[in-house]
Structure formats: C-alpha cells, structure tokens
Short mmCIF file of C-alpha atoms in Angstrom, two decimals:
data_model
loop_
_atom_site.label_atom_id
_atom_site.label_comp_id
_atom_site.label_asym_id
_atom_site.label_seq_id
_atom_site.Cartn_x
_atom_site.Cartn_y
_atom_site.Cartn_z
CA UNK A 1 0.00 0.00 0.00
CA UNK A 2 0.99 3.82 -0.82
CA UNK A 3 2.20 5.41 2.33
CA UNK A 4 0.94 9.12 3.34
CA UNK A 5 2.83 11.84 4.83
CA UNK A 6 0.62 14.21 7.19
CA UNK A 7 2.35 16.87 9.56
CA UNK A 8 2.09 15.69 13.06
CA UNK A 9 0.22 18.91 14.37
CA UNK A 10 -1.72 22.24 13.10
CA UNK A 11 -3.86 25.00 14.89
CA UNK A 12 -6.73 26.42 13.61
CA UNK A 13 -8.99 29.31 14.99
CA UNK A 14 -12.36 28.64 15.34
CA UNK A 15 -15.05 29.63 12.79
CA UNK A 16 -12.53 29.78 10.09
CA UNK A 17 -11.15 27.04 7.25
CA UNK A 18 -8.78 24.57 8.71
CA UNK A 19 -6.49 23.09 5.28
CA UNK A 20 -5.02 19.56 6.27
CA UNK A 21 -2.45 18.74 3.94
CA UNK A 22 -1.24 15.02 2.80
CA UNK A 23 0.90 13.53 0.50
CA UNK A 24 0.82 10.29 -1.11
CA UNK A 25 3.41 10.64 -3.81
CA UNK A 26 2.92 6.86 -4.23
CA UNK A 27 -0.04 6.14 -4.65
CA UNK A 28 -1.17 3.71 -7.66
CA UNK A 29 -4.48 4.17 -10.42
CA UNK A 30 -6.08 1.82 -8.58
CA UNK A 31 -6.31 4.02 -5.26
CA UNK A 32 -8.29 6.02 -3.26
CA UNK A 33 -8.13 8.54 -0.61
CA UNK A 34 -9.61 8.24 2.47
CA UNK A 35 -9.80 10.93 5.34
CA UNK A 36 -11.13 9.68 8.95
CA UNK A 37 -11.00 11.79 12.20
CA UNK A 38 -10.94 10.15 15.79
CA UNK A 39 -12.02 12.90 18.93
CA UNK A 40 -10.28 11.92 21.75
CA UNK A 41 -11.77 9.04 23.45
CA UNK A 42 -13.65 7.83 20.25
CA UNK A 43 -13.73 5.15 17.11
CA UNK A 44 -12.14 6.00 13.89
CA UNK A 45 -15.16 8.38 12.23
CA UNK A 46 -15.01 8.36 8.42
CA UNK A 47 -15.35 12.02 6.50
CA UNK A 48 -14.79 11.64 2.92
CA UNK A 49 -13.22 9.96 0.27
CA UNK A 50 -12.04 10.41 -3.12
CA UNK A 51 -9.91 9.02 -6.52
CA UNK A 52 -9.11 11.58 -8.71
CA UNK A 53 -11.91 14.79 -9.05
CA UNK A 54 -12.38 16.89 -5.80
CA UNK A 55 -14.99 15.68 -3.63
CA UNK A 56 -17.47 17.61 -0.84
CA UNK A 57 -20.13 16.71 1.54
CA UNK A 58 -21.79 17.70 4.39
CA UNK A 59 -18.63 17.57 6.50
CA UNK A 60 -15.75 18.15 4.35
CA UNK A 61 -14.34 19.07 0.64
CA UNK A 62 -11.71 16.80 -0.57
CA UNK A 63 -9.09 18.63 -3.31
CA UNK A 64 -6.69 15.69 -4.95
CA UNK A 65 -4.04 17.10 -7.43
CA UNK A 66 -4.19 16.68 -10.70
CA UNK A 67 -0.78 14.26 -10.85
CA UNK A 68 -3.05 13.02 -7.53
CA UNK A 69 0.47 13.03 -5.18
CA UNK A 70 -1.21 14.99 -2.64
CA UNK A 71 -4.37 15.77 -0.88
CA UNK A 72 -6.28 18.09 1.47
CA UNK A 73 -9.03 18.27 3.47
CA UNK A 74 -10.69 21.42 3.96
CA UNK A 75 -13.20 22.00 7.32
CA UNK A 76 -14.66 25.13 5.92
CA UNK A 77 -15.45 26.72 8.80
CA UNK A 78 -14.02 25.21 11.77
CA UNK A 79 -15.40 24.59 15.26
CA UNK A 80 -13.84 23.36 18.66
CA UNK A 81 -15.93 20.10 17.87
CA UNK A 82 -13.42 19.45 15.00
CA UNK A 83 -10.51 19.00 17.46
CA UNK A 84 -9.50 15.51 16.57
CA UNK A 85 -6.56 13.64 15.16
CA UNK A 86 -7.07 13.54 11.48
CA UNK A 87 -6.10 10.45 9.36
CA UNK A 88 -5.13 10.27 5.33
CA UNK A 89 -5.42 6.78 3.88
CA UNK A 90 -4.98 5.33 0.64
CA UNK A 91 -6.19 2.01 -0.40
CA UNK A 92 -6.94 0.27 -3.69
CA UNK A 93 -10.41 -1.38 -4.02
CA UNK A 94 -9.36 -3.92 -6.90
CA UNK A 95 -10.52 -5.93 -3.52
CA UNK A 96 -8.80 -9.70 -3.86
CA UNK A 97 -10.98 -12.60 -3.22
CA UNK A 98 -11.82 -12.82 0.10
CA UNK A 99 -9.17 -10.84 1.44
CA UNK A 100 -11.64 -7.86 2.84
CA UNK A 101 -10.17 -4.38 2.75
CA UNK A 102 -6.87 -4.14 4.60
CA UNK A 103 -6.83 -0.07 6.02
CA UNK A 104 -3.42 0.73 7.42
CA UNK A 105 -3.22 3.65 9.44
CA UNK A 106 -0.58 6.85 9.53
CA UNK A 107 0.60 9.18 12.65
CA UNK A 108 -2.04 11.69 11.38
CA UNK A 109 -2.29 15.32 12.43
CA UNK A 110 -3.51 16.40 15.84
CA UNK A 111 -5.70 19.45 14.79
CA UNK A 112 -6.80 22.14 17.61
CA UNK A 113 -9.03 24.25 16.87
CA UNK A 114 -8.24 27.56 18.95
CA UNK A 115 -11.74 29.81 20.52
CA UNK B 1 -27.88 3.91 9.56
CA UNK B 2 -23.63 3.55 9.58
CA UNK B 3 -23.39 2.04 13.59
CA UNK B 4 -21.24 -0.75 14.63
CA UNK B 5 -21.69 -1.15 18.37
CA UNK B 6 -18.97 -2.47 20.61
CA UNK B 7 -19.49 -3.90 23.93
CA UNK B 8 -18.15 -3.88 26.45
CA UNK B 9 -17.25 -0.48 26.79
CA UNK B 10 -14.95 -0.94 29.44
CA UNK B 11 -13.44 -4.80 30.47
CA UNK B 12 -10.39 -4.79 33.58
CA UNK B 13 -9.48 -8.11 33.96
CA UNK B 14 -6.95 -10.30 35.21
CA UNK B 15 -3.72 -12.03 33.67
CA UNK B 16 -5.69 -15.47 33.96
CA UNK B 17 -9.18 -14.66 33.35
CA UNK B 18 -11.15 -15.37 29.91
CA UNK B 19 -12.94 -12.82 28.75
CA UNK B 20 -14.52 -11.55 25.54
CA UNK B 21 -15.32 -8.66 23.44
CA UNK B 22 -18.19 -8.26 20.95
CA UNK B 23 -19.14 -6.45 18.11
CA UNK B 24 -22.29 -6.20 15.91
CA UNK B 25 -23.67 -4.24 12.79
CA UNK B 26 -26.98 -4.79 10.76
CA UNK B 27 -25.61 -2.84 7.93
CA UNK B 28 -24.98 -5.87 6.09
CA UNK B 29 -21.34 -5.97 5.42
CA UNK B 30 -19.67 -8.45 5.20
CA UNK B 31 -16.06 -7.78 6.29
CA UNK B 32 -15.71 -6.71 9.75
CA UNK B 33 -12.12 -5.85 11.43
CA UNK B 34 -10.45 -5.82 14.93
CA UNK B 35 -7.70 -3.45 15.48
CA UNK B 36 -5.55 -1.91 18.83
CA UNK B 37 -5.12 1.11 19.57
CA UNK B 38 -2.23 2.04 22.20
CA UNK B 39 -2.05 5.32 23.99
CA UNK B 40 -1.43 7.77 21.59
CA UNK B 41 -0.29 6.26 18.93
CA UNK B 42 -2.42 5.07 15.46
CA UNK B 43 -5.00 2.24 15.31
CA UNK B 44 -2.90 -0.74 14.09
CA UNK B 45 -4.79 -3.92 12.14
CA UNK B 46 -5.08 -7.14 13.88
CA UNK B 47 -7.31 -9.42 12.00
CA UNK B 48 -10.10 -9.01 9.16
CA UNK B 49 -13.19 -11.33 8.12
CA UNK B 50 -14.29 -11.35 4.73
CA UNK B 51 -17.20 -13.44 4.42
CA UNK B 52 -17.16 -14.53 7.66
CA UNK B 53 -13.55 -16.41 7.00
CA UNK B 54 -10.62 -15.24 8.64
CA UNK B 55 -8.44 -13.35 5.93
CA UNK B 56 -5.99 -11.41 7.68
CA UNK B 57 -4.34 -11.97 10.81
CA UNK B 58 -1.31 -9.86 11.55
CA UNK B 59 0.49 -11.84 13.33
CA UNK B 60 -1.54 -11.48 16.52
CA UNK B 61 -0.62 -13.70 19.43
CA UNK B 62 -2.64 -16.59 19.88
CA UNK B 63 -3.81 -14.98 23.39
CA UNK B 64 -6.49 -12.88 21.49
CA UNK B 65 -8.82 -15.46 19.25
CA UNK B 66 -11.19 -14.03 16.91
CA UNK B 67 -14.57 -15.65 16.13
CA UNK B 68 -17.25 -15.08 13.26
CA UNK B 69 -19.95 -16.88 14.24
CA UNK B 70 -22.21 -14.90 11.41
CA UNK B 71 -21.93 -11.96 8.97
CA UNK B 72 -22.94 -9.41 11.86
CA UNK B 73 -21.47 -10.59 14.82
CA UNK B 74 -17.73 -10.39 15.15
CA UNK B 75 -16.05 -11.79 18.99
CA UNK B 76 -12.41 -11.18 20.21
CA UNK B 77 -11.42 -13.90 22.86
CA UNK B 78 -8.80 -13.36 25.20
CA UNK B 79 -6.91 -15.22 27.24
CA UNK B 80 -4.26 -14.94 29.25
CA UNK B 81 -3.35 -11.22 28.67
CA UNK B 82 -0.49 -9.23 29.75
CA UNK B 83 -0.58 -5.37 31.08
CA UNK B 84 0.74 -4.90 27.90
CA UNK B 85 -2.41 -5.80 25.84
CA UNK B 86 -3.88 -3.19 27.54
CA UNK B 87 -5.60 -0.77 24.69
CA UNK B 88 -8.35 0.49 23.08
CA UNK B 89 -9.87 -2.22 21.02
CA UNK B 90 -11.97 -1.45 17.98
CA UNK B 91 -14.29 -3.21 15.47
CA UNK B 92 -14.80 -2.38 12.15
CA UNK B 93 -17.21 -3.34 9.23
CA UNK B 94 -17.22 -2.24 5.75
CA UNK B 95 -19.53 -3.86 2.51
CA UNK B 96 -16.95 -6.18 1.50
CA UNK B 97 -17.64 -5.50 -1.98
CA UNK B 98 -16.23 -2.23 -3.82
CA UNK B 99 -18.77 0.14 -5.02
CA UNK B 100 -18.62 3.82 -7.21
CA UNK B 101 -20.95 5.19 -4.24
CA UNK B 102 -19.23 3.83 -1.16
CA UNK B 103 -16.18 2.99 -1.97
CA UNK B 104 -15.61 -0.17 0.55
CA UNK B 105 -15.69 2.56 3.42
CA UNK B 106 -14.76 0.77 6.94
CA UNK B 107 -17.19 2.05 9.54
CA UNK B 108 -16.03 1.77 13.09
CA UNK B 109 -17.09 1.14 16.71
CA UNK B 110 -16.80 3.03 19.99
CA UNK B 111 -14.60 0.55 21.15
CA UNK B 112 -13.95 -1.30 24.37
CA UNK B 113 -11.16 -0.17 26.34
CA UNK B 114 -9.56 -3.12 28.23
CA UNK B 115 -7.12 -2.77 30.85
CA UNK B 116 -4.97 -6.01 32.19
CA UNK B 117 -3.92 -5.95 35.73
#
C-alpha cells in the first residue's frame, strides 16, 4: 500500500477554514483517498473519500491534485468540535478474493481548533 | 444507519481470566475488522473477516482469538493477557464488496477499552 505523509500537528482558529495537507506521492491508479478523524476518546469516524476529481459533503471538501500526489481536506469553517486527530489513507479497491479491505493507518495530524 | 456497536465499553481483567469482546452491525457488510489502539499512537490492524472467514491476521498472538460466528457478529477472545495488551480495542465493518458510491468505506465502533492488571 501507498504510504501518506501528514504533519504531526496544526492550529486552527475557530469559525474559520482549517487546510489539512497530505501527500501520497505513491499512490497507484487503482487508489483512493480516504480521510477519517478520531475525537479523543472515540472510534475512527469516516469524513470523505475520493480518486481523482475533488470531492465535498456535508462535512468536508476533498481537493486531490491533478498528478493526484497529494491531498487536502478542507473543514470550511471550523469549530472546537473538530478537534480531533485527522487520518489520510490510501487504499486500492481492486478488492482480492476474500481478502476484505486491509486499512493501514498513519501518525495523522492532531488538529486544535483555537476559541 | 452507519453504527457498529462495541461492547463492552470498558473490560479490567486479570492475567488469567477469559474474557470476551463483541461487536455487531446490521448494515450488512460483510467484512468486519479488529484493530488496537495504544495510547497515543495510530489504530494498528489485527485481523479481518471477509465473508465470515478469517483473511488477515497480523500476526496477533494466539492470546487474542477471533470468532465469526455470522456476517454481523464479530467476537475477540482473550486469554491470558499481559498489562501490555492493555488498549483500546476497535471493530470495524465495511460492505466487502467495492462500489462507485461507497467505496468499501470501513465504519467503526466506539470501542472497548480493556485494561490487564
């Protein structure tokens, strides 16, 4: 599997767009990226995903580069609720027979959103 | 309806004690995971069912025994723990099957925080 490279910490102030950066320079055709956020104390929550064209929901926008090395995730207007530590994972759905869908987690980034 | 519900949510039990953890979902997948997750530190894979046969195990010790007994229940087993294997565990479940909408997403538990003493 691609690895991803997140920085291990960012600030953000509340009510304002919080940009988490990651890069996945190795990442194949065949793979997505997925961001999940754990609050302290809490499962793995899942925000978005994405494979090549920029993605948004209710939660999130997801903007992939064109040569798709690198990712972010944008909280467009961030609250103290979004303090969490952020994960960036890639992982190719051609799923093998029976094999389920291995999802190896990074270090991730710590993000705290400041009042 | 994405829930995966974990019980217990808290287990503290001794070295020589058996005990188990459970995990269920009615959202029809049909892979479900267990991982650990130490202080601080990232969730790390232990084993994965894929049609409720064992598919993955990273090298787990045989102290923690995972059980399917059908496509929404998923059981941890341990036995004989050490302080050590004290963590956060967490199940997982995703569709099992790739799709343009949902991509395989894994949805995860609470957890059940287990402390050996």
């Amino acid at each position: 599997d691609a690895k991803t490279t997140q920085p291990t910490s960012m600030d953000c102030a509340e009510g304002r767009a919080a940009n988490l950066p990651c890069n996945h320079s190795t990442i194949s055709g065949n793979e997505y990226v997925y961001w999940y956020r754990q609050i302290h104390s809490q499962g793995p929550q899942y925000i978005i995903h994405g494979l090549k064209n920029n993605e948004t929901n209710e939660m999130a926008s997801l903007i992939i580069t064109e040569d798709r090395k690198s990712s972010t995730l944008i909280l467009p207007h961030a609250t103290l609720r979004d303090t969490a530590v952020y994960y960036c994972i890639v992982r190719d759905l051609t799923l093998r027979a029976n094999t389920g869908n291995q999802f190896y987690f990074g270090t991730g980034t710590s993000l705290t959103v400041i009042p | 309806d994405t829930e995966v519900t974990q019980t217990p949510k808290h287990l503290v039990m001794g070295m020589t004690n058996k005990k188990s953890l459970k995990c269920e979902q009615h959202m029809g997948h049909r892979a479900m995971y267990w991982y650990k997750q130490k202080a601080k530190k990232p969730p790390e894979l232990m084993f994965v069912y894929s049609y409720e046969k064992l598919s993955i195990n990273e090298s787990v010790p045989s102290r923690f025994s995972p059980e399917c007994p059908n496509s929404s229940l998923l059981n941890l087993h341990l036995h004989a723990l050490q302080p050590e294997d004290s963590a956060l565990y967490l199940c997982a479940s995703s569709p099992g099957a790739a799709s343009r909408r949902w991509g395989n997403t894994i949805y995860f538990g609470e957890g059940s925080w287990l402390t050996v003493v």
